[in-house]
């Protein structure tokens, strides 16, 4: 479905290489905030520094730090996605 959305948008703006930015955050290799989100308008000086790379993103963050090490955080993220999907 996204493929067709990208193709339609690309044809409307005259860019056949158009693609939406995608962050595969539910894959263990993608559980770190990508560099593309660390630059430009995505940067917020008020952002909590403890959530920035090289830290693993907590995809079930509920305003409470769990203090998990990276391996345990990845396991928690995978378990969360398993139960959500």
PDB file of C-alpha atoms in Angstrom:
ATOM      1  CA  UNK A   1       0.000   0.000   0.000  1.00  0.00           C
ATOM      2  CA  UNK A   2       2.801   2.452   0.851  1.00  0.00           C
ATOM      3  CA  UNK A   3       4.476   1.566  -2.457  1.00  0.00           C
ATOM      4  CA  UNK A   4       1.441   2.805  -4.416  1.00  0.00           C
ATOM      5  CA  UNK A   5       1.152   5.900  -2.222  1.00  0.00           C
ATOM      6  CA  UNK A   6       4.811   6.718  -2.976  1.00  0.00           C
ATOM      7  CA  UNK A   7       4.287   6.158  -6.712  1.00  0.00           C
ATOM      8  CA  UNK A   8       1.229   8.430  -6.796  1.00  0.00           C
ATOM      9  CA  UNK A   9       2.988  11.185  -4.851  1.00  0.00           C
ATOM     10  CA  UNK A  10       6.080  10.801  -7.036  1.00  0.00           C
ATOM     11  CA  UNK A  11       4.022  11.233 -10.202  1.00  0.00           C
ATOM     12  CA  UNK A  12       2.251  14.293  -8.763  1.00  0.00           C
ATOM     13  CA  UNK A  13       5.509  16.060  -7.953  1.00  0.00           C
ATOM     14  CA  UNK A  14       7.348  14.781 -11.039  1.00  0.00           C
ATOM     15  CA  UNK A  15       9.954  12.767  -9.120  1.00  0.00           C
ATOM     16  CA  UNK A  16      10.098   9.080 -10.019  1.00  0.00           C
ATOM     17  CA  UNK A  17      12.674   8.486  -7.251  1.00  0.00           C
ATOM     18  CA  UNK A  18      10.393   9.797  -4.472  1.00  0.00           C
ATOM     19  CA  UNK A  19      10.283   7.636  -1.337  1.00  0.00           C
ATOM     20  CA  UNK A  20       8.941   8.169   2.162  1.00  0.00           C
ATOM     21  CA  UNK A  21      11.450   8.070   4.995  1.00  0.00           C
ATOM     22  CA  UNK A  22      11.210   4.789   6.840  1.00  0.00           C
ATOM     23  CA  UNK A  23      12.549   3.741  10.231  1.00  0.00           C
ATOM     24  CA  UNK A  24      12.396  -0.016  10.812  1.00  0.00           C
ATOM     25  CA  UNK A  25      12.300   0.483  14.589  1.00  0.00           C
ATOM     26  CA  UNK A  26      10.765  -2.920  15.385  1.00  0.00           C
ATOM     27  CA  UNK A  27      13.841  -4.745  14.048  1.00  0.00           C
ATOM     28  CA  UNK A  28      16.667  -5.106  16.643  1.00  0.00           C
ATOM     29  CA  UNK A  29      19.192  -3.444  14.290  1.00  0.00           C
ATOM     30  CA  UNK A  30      16.798  -0.498  13.948  1.00  0.00           C
ATOM     31  CA  UNK A  31      16.161   0.094  17.650  1.00  0.00           C
ATOM     32  CA  UNK A  32      18.546   3.030  17.689  1.00  0.00           C
ATOM     33  CA  UNK A  33      17.447   6.501  16.584  1.00  0.00           C
ATOM     34  CA  UNK A  34      18.695   6.903  12.978  1.00  0.00           C
ATOM     35  CA  UNK A  35      21.091   9.708  12.085  1.00  0.00           C
ATOM     36  CA  UNK A  36      18.497  11.242   9.746  1.00  0.00           C
ATOM     37  CA  UNK A  37      16.319  12.023  12.795  1.00  0.00           C
ATOM     38  CA  UNK A  38      19.225  13.623  14.645  1.00  0.00           C
ATOM     39  CA  UNK A  39      19.724  16.505  12.191  1.00  0.00           C
ATOM     40  CA  UNK A  40      17.835  19.545  10.989  1.00  0.00           C
ATOM     41  CA  UNK A  41      14.251  20.155  12.041  1.00  0.00           C
ATOM     42  CA  UNK A  42      14.104  16.889  14.001  1.00  0.00           C
ATOM     43  CA  UNK A  43      16.592  18.224  16.563  1.00  0.00           C
ATOM     44  CA  UNK A  44      15.039  19.519  19.770  1.00  0.00           C
ATOM     45  CA  UNK A  45      17.266  21.105  22.404  1.00  0.00           C
ATOM     46  CA  UNK A  46      14.753  20.000  25.071  1.00  0.00           C
ATOM     47  CA  UNK A  47      15.003  16.336  24.064  1.00  0.00           C
ATOM     48  CA  UNK A  48      15.984  13.934  26.846  1.00  0.00           C
ATOM     49  CA  UNK A  49      19.666  13.126  26.209  1.00  0.00           C
ATOM     50  CA  UNK A  50      19.397   9.635  27.720  1.00  0.00           C
ATOM     51  CA  UNK A  51      17.195   8.557  24.789  1.00  0.00           C
ATOM     52  CA  UNK A  52      19.687   9.536  22.102  1.00  0.00           C
ATOM     53  CA  UNK A  53      22.205   7.244  20.377  1.00  0.00           C
ATOM     54  CA  UNK A  54      23.998   5.093  21.282  1.00  0.00           C
ATOM     55  CA  UNK A  55      21.074   4.165  23.581  1.00  0.00           C
ATOM     56  CA  UNK A  56      18.508   1.628  22.390  1.00  0.00           C
ATOM     57  CA  UNK A  57      15.084   3.209  21.866  1.00  0.00           C
ATOM     58  CA  UNK A  58      12.401   2.059  24.305  1.00  0.00           C
ATOM     59  CA  UNK A  59       9.446   1.569  21.945  1.00  0.00           C
ATOM     60  CA  UNK A  60       7.115   1.117  24.923  1.00  0.00           C
ATOM     61  CA  UNK A  61       8.304   4.235  26.790  1.00  0.00           C
ATOM     62  CA  UNK A  62       5.688   5.412  29.285  1.00  0.00           C
ATOM     63  CA  UNK A  63       7.503   8.360  30.899  1.00  0.00           C
ATOM     64  CA  UNK A  64       9.245   6.014  33.342  1.00  0.00           C
ATOM     65  CA  UNK A  65      12.865   4.996  32.819  1.00  0.00           C
ATOM     66  CA  UNK A  66      13.278   1.247  33.208  1.00  0.00           C
ATOM     67  CA  UNK A  67      17.085   1.352  33.319  1.00  0.00           C
ATOM     68  CA  UNK A  68      17.554  -1.731  31.142  1.00  0.00           C
ATOM     69  CA  UNK A  69      20.906  -2.520  29.565  1.00  0.00           C
ATOM     70  CA  UNK A  70      20.904  -2.583  25.720  1.00  0.00           C
ATOM     71  CA  UNK A  71      20.444  -6.369  25.396  1.00  0.00           C
ATOM     72  CA  UNK A  72      17.527  -6.407  27.851  1.00  0.00           C
ATOM     73  CA  UNK A  73      15.969  -3.347  26.179  1.00  0.00           C
ATOM     74  CA  UNK A  74      16.081  -5.054  22.776  1.00  0.00           C
ATOM     75  CA  UNK A  75      14.457  -8.159  24.285  1.00  0.00           C
ATOM     76  CA  UNK A  76      11.760  -5.980  25.895  1.00  0.00           C
ATOM     77  CA  UNK A  77      11.134  -4.212  22.561  1.00  0.00           C
ATOM     78  CA  UNK A  78      10.842  -7.500  20.660  1.00  0.00           C
ATOM     79  CA  UNK A  79       8.455  -8.899  23.292  1.00  0.00           C
ATOM     80  CA  UNK A  80       6.370  -5.712  23.164  1.00  0.00           C
ATOM     81  CA  UNK A  81       6.071  -5.917  19.369  1.00  0.00           C
ATOM     82  CA  UNK A  82       5.208  -9.630  19.571  1.00  0.00           C
ATOM     83  CA  UNK A  83       2.297  -8.882  21.892  1.00  0.00           C
ATOM     84  CA  UNK A  84       1.157  -5.813  19.941  1.00  0.00           C
ATOM     85  CA  UNK A  85       1.125  -7.479  16.542  1.00  0.00           C
TER      86      UNK A  85
END
